[in-house]
Short mmCIF file of C-alpha atoms in Angstrom, two decimals:
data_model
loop_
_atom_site.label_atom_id
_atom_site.label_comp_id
_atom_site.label_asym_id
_atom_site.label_seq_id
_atom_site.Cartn_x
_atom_site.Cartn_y
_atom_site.Cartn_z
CA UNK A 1 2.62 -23.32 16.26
CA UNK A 2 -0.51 -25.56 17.63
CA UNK A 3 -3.74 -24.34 16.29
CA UNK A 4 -2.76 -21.88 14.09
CA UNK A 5 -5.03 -18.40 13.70
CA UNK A 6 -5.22 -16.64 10.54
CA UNK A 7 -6.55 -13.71 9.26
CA UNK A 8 -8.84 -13.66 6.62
CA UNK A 9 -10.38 -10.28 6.29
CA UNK A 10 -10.06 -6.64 6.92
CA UNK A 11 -12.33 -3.92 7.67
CA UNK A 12 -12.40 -0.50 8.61
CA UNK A 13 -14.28 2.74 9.27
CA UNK A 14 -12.16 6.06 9.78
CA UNK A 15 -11.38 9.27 8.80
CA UNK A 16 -9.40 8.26 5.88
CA UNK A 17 -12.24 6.31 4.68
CA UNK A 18 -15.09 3.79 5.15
CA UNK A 19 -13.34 0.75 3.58
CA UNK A 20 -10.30 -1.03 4.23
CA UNK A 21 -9.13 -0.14 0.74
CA UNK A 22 -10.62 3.19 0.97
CA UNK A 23 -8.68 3.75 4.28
CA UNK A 24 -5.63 2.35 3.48
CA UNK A 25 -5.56 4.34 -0.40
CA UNK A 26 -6.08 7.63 1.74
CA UNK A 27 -3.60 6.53 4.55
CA UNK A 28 -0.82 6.22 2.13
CA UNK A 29 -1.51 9.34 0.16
CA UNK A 30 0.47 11.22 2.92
CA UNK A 31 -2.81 13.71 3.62
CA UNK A 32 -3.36 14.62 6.66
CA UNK A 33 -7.21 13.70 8.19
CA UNK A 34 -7.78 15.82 10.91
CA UNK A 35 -10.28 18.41 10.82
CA UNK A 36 -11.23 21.16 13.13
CA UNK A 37 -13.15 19.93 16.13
CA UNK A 38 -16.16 22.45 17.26
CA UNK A 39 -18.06 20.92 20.10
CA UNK A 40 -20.34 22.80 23.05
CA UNK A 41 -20.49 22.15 26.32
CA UNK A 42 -17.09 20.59 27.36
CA UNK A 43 -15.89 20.92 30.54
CA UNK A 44 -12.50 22.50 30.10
CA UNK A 45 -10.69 22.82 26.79
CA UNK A 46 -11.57 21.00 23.61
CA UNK A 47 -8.39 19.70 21.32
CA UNK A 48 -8.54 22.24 18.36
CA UNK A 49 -8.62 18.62 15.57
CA UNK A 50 -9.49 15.82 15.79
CA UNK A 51 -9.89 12.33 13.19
CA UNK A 52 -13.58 12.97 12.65
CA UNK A 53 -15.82 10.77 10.18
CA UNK A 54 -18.51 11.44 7.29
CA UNK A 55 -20.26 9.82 4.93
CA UNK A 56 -21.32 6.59 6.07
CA UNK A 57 -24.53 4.63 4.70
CA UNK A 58 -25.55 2.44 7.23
CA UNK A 59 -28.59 1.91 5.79
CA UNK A 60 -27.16 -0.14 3.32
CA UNK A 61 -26.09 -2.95 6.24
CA UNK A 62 -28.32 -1.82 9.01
CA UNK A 63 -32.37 -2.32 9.17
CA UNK A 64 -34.10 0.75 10.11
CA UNK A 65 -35.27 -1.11 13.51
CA UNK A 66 -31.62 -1.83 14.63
CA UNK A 67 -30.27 1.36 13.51
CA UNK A 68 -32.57 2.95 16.27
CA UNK A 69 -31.41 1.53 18.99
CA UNK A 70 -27.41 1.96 17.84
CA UNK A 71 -25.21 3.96 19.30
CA UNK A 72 -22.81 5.82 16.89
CA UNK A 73 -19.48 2.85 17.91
CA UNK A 74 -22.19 0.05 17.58
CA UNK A 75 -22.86 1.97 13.90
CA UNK A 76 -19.34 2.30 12.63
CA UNK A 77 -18.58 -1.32 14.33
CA UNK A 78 -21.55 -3.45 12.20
CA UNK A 79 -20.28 -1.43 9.04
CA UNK A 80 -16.38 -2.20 9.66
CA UNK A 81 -17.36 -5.81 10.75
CA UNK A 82 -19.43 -6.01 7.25
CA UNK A 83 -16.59 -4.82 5.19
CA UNK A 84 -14.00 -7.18 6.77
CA UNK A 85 -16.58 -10.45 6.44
CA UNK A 86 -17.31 -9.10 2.47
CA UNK A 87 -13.20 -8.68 2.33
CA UNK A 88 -12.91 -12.52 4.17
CA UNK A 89 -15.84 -13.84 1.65
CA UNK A 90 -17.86 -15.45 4.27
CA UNK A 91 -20.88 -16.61 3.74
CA UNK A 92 -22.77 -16.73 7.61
CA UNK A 93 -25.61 -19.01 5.88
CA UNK A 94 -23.18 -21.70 5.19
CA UNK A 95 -21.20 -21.30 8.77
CA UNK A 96 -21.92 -21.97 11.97
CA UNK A 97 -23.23 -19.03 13.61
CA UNK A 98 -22.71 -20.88 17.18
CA UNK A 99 -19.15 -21.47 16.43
CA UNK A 100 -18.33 -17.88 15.61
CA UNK A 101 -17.55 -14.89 18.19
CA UNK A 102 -17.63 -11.27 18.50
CA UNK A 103 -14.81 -9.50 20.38
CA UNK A 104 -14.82 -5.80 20.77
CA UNK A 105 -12.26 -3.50 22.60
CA UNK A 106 -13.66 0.06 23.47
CA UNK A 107 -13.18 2.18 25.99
CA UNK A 108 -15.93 4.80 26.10
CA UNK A 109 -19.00 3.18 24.80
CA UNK A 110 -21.59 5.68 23.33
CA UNK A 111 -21.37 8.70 25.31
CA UNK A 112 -23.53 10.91 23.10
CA UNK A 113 -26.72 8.92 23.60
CA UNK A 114 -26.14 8.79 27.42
CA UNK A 115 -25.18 12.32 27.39
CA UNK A 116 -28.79 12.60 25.20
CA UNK A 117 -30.43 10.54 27.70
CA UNK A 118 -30.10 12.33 31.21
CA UNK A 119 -30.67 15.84 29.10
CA UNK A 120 -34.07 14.05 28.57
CA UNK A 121 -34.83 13.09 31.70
CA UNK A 122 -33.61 16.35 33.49
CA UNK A 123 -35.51 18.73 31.01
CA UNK A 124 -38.96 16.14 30.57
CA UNK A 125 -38.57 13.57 32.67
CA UNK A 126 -38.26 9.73 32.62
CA UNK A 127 -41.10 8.67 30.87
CA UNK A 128 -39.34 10.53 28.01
CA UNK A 129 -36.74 8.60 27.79
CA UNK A 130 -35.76 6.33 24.86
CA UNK A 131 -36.38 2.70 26.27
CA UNK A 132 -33.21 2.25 24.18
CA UNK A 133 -31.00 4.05 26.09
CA UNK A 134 -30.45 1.19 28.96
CA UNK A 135 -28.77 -1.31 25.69
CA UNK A 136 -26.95 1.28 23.65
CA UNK A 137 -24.92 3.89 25.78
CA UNK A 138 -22.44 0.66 27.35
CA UNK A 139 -19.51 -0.64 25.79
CA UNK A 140 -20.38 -3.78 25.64
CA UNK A 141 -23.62 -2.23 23.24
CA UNK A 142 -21.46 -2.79 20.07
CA UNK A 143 -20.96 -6.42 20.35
CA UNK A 144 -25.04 -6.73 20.87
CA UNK A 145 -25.86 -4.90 18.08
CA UNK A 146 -23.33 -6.74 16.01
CA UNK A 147 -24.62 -9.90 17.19
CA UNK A 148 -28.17 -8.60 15.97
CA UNK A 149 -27.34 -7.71 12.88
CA UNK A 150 -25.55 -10.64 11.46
CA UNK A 151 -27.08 -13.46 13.83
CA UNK A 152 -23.86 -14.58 15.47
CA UNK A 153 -23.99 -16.46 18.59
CA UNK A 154 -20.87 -17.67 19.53
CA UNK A 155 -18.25 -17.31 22.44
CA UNK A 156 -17.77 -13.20 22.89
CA UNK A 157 -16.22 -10.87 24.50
CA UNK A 158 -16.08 -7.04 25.08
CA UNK A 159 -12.96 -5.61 26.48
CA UNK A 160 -11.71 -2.26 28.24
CA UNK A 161 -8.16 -1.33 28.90
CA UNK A 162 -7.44 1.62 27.84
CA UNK A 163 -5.25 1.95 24.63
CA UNK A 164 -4.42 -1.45 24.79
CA UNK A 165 -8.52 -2.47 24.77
CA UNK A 166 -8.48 -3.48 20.80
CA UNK A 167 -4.96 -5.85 21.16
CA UNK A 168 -6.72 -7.80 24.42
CA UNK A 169 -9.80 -8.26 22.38
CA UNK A 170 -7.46 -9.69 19.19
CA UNK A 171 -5.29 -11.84 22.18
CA UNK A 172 -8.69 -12.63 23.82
CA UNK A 173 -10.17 -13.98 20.71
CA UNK A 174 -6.91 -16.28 18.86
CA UNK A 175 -6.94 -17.88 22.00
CA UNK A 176 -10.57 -18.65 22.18
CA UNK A 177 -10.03 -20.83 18.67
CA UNK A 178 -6.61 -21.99 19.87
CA UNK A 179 -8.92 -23.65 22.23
CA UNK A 180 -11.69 -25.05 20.38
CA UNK A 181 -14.04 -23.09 22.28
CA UNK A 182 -15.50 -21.11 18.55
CA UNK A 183 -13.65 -21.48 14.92
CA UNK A 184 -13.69 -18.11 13.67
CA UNK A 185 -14.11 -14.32 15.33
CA UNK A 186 -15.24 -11.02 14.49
CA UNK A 187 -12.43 -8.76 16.17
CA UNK A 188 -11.24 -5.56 16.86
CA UNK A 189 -12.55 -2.48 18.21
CA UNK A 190 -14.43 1.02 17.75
CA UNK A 191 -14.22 4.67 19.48
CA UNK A 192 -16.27 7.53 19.16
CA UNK A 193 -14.56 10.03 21.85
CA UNK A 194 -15.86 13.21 20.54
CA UNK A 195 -18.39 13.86 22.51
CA UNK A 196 -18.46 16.84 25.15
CA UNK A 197 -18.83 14.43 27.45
CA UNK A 198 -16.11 12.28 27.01
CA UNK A 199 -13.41 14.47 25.84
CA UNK A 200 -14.45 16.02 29.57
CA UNK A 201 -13.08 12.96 31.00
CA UNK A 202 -10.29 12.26 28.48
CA UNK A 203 -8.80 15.84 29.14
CA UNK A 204 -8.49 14.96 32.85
CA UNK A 205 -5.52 12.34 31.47
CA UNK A 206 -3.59 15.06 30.65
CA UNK A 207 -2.37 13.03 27.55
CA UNK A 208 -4.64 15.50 24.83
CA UNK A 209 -2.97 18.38 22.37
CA UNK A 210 -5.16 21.25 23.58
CA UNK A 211 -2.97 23.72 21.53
CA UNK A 212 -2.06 23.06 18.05
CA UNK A 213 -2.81 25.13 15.54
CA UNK A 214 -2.80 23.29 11.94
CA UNK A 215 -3.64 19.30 12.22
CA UNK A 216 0.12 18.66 10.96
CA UNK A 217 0.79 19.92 14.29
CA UNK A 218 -2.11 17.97 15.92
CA UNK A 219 -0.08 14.61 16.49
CA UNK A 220 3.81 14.24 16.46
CA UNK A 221 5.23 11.79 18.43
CA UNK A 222 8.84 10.56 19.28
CA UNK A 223 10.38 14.34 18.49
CA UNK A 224 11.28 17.36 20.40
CA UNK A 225 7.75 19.45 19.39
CA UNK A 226 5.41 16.65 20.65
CA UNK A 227 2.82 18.22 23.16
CA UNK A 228 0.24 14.98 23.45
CA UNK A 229 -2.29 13.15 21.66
CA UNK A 230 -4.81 14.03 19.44
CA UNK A 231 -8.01 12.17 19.35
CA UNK A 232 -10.32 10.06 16.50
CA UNK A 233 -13.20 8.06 16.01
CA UNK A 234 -13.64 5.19 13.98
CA UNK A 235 -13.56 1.14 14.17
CA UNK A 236 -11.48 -1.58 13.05
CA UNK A 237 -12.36 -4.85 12.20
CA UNK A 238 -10.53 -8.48 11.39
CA UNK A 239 -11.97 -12.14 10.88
CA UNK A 240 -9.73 -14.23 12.37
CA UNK A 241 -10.12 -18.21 11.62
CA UNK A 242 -8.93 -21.60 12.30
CA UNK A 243 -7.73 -23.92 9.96
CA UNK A 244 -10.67 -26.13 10.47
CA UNK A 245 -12.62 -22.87 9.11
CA UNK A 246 -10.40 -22.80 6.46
CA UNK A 247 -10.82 -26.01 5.03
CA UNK A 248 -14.92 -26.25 5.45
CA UNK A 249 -15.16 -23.31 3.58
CA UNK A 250 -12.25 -24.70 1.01
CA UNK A 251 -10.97 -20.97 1.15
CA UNK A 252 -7.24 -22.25 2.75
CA UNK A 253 -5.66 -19.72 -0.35
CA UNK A 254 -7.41 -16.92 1.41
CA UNK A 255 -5.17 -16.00 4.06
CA UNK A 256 -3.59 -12.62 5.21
CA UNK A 257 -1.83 -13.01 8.25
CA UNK A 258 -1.23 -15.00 10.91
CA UNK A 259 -1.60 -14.19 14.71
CA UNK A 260 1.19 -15.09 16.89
CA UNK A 261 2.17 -14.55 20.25
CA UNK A 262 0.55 -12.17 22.60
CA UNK A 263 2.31 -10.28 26.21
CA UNK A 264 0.29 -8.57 28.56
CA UNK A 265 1.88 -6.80 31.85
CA UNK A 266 1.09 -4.19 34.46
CA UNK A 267 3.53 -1.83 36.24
CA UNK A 268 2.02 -3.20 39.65
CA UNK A 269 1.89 0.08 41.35
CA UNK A 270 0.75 3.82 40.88
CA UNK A 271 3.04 6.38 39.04
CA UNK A 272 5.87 3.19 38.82
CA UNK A 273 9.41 4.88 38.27
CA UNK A 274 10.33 4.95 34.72
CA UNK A 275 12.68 1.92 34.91
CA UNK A 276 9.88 0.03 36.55
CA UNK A 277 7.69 0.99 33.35
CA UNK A 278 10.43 0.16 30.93
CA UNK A 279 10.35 -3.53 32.49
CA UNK A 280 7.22 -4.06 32.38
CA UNK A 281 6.64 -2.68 28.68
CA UNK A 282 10.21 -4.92 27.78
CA UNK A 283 8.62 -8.20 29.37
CA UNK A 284 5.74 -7.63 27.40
CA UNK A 285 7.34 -7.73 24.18
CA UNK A 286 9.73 -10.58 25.28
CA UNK A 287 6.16 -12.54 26.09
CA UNK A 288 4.84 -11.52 22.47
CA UNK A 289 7.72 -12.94 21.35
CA UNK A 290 8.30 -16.38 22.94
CA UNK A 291 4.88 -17.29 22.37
CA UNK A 292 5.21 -17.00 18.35
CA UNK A 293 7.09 -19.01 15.79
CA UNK A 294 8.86 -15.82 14.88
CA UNK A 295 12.21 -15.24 16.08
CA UNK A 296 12.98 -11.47 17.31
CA UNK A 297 15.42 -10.93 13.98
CA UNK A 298 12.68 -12.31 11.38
CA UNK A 299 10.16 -8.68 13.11
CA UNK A 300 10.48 -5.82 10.57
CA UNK A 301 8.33 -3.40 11.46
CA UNK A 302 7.06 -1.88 15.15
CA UNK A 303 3.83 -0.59 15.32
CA UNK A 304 4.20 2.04 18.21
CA UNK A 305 1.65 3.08 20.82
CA UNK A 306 3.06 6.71 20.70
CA UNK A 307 1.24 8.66 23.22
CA UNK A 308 3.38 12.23 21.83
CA UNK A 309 4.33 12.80 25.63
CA UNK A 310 8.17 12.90 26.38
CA UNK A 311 7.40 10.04 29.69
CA UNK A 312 5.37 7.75 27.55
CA UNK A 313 7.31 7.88 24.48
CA UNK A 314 10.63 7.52 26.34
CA UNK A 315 9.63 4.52 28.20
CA UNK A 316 8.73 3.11 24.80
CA UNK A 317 11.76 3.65 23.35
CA UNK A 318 13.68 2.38 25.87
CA UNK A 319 11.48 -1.09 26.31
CA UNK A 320 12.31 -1.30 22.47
CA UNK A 321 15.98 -1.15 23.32
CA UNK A 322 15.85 -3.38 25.85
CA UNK A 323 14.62 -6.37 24.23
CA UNK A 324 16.48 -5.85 20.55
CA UNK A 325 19.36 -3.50 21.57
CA UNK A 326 21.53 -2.78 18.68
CA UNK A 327 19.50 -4.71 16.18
CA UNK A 328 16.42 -2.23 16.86
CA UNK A 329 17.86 -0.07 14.27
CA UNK A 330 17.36 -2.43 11.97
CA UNK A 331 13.41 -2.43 11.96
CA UNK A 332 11.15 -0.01 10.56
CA UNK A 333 9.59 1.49 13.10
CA UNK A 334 6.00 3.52 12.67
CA UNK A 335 2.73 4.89 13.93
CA UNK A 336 0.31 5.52 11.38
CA UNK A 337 -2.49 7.46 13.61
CA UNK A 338 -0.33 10.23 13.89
CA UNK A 339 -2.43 10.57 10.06
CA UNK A 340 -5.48 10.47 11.19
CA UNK A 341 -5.88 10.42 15.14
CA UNK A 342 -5.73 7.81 18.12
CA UNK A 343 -9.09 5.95 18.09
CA UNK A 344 -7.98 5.16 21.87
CA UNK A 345 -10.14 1.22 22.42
CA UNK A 346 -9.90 0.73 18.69
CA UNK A 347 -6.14 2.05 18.45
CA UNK A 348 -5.22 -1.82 18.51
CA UNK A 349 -6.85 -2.98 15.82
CA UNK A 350 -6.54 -0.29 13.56
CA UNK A 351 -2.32 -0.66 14.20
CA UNK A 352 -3.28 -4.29 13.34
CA UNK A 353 -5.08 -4.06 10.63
CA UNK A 354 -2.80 -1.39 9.15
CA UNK A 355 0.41 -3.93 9.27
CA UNK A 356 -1.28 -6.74 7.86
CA UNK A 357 -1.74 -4.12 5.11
CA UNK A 358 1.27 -3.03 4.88
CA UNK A 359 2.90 -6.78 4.72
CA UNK A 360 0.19 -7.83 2.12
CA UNK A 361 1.31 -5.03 -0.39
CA UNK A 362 5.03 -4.33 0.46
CA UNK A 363 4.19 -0.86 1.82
CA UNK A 364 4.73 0.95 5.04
CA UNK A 365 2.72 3.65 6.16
CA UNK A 366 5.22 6.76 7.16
CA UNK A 367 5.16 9.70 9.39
CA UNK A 368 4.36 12.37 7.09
CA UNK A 369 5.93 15.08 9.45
CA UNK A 370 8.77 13.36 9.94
CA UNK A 371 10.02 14.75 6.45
CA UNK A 372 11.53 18.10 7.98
CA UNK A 373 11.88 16.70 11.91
CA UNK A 374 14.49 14.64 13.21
CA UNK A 375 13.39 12.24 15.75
CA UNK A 376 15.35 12.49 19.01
CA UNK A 377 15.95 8.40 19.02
CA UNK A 378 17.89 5.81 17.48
CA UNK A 379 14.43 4.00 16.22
CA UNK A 380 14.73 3.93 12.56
CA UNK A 381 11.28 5.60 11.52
CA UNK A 382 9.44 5.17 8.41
CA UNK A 383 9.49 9.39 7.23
CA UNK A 384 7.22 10.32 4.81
CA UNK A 385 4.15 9.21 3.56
CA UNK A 386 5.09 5.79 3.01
CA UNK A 387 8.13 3.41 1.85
CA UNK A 388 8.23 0.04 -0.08
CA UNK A 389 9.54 -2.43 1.57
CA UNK A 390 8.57 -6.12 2.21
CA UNK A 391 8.59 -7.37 5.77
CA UNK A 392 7.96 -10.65 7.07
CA UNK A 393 6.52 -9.96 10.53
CA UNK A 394 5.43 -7.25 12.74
CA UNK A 395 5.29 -6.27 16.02
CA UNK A 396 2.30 -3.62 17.16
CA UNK A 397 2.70 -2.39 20.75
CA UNK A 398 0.03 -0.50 22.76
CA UNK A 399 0.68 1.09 26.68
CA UNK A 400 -2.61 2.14 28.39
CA UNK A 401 -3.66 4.47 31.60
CA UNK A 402 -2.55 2.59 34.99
CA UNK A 403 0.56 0.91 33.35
CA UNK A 404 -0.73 -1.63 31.25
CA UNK A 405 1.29 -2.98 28.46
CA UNK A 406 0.51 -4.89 25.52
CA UNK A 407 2.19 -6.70 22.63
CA UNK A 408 1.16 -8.84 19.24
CA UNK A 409 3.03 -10.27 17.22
CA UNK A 410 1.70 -10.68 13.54
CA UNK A 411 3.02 -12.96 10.44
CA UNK A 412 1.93 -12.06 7.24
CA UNK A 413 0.78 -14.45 4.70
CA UNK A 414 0.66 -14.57 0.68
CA UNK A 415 -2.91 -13.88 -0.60
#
């Protein structure tokens, strides 16, 4: 493949930690990370848990000047970015800062400090407002503030699609060094949905679990019992570099993965039938695919999207089938937010992040309540808390509201 991309560092900030190692350690104890959610003033129901996040120490990245005018995404983004450049070993004062990018998928932005903002100006009025509030409520805030904080100044990019935002920011950015327009990225993405606010917004999807009543019953795609999603916050990070990066900063040994081929596709038209859909999410995959070195028999494990409704799910399954037919029983098949939550814009790159993972250490993350449940496919699920088994590639898949679908194909490399 010309102009190879690789992937040099991890970093994360979730519920099942504040580390990639932390995260990944919790992930694959089998717990499960939801916690009750107790918010006022939401419009309509609230989902009873949700992947919630404590103890961070952003004071130990972010100056008290910059942490003011953060947003709680731009927050866990800086500190996930910082973990995966300490995990990639880059030193920024020996790169070039111009050559390096920042691209961010969200879909949100920081609804608590708007929300904040007009309660200001309705009960004091607008000279009371935070002159902050115009730079920090946006999506796009995050990939400021992470330019301020580490000095970066190349090519970037913030990007909103739905589910499928953090994948388009990881496509958006290997193709950006493909090109020569930057040599290395900061990518992935970051969520903070539980806000009154936004969960408003999100339950008008019609995709949320309003009504389980234990967190194992929060999340459970691909079987009979599913009844939606259930929401989390947190942010994912990767460095992604060139092999020009590589070799200035003689760290070519340092690799973890490789990105390969990337398929975007849209239904075309509103409420598309479900063959339509299937199409769509199959050409996707087939695009992934034949822009990679990988060959459809060397992918081991699938990443799902796994939106827990019987529509969504089905058209996955069936997209799956499509393009492998028999030989889809052959592949582990997973979706390890049904742990912890579905970060939504970050759901991408924490699917991402969590195969290259998995590849690096011979260990795939299961489906914890898959142990007692039969799924009602012929996808051949990791049950569980985890299994060990080496795979070569992986293929993570993300859908999105309006019939987006996205696919990424990932190698993974010896340390």
């Amino acid at each position: 493949m010309k102009n190879k991309v690789f992937v040099t560092g991890v970093g994360m900030v979730g519920p099942c930690g504040n580390t990639a190692g932390a995260f990944w350690d919790g992930l694959l104890s089998g717990r499960n990370y939801m916690t009750p959610l107790q918010l006022e003033g939401t419009v309509g129901e609230a989902p009873p848990f949700a992947g919630q996040v404590s103890g961070m120490e952003p004071e130990q990245v972010i100056s008290k000047r910059l942490f003011k005018k953060c947003s709680r995404f731009s927050v866990m983004s800086i500190l996930a970015a910082k973990d995966a450049m300490d995990d990639a070993g880059w030193d920024l004062g020996t790169m070039s800062r111009g050559r390096i990018g920042i691209f961010v998928g969200n879909n949100s932005g920081g609804w608590e400090s708007a929300r904040n903002g007009l309660r200001v100006l309705h009960n004091e009025g607008a000279p009371f407002i935070d002159p902050n509030l115009a730079s920090n409520w946006f999506p796009a805030a995050a990939q400021g503030h992470m330019s301020l904080a580490f000095g970066i100044k190349g090519y970037s990019k913030t990007v909103i699609a739905d589910r499928s935002s953090g994948l388009l920011a990881i496509a958006y950015a290997a193709r950006a060094i493909r090109s020569g327009i930057i040599d290395a990225a900061i990518v992935g993405g970051a969520e903070t949905p539980l806000d009154p606010w936004a969960l408003s917004f999100y339950n008008s999807e019609g995709l949320l679990n309003l009504k389980a009543d234990s967190p194992e019953t929060a999340y459970r795609p691909f079987v009979a019992a599913r009844s939606g999603i259930a929401l989390a916050e947190g942010s994912a990070f990767l460095c992604l570099e060139s092999e020009r990066s590589l070799r200035k900063r003689e760290s070519t040994g340092r690799v973890r993965a490789s990105i390969q081929g990337f398929g975007f596709t849209n239904d075309g038209q509103e409420s598309a039938p479900h063959e339509e859909s299937v199409a769509q999410y199959a050409r996707a995959i087939r695009l992934a695919i034949g822009h990679s070195e990988i060959q459809p028999e060397q992918i081991g494990y699938l990443s799902l999207d796994g939106a827990a409704s019987s529509r969504q799910d089905g058209i996955e399954c069936a997209a799956i089938q499509e393009v492998f037919g028999g030989s889809a029983s052959d592949k582990w098949a997973g979706c390890p937010k049904t742990s912890f939550g579905n970060t939504i814009g970050a759901a991408g790159a924490f699917d991402v992040a969590l195969s290259v993972l998995a590849m690096n250490h011979g260990q795939l993350p299961g489906l914890p309540y898959l142990a007692e449940s039969a799924p009602d496919n012929d996808l051949n699920f990791v049950a569980g808390s985890s299994r060990r088994v080496s795979v070569e590639s992986s293929l993570i898949l993300s859908r999105g509201r309006g019939g987006v679908s996205s696919a990424l194909v990932v190698k993974g490399e010896g340390l």
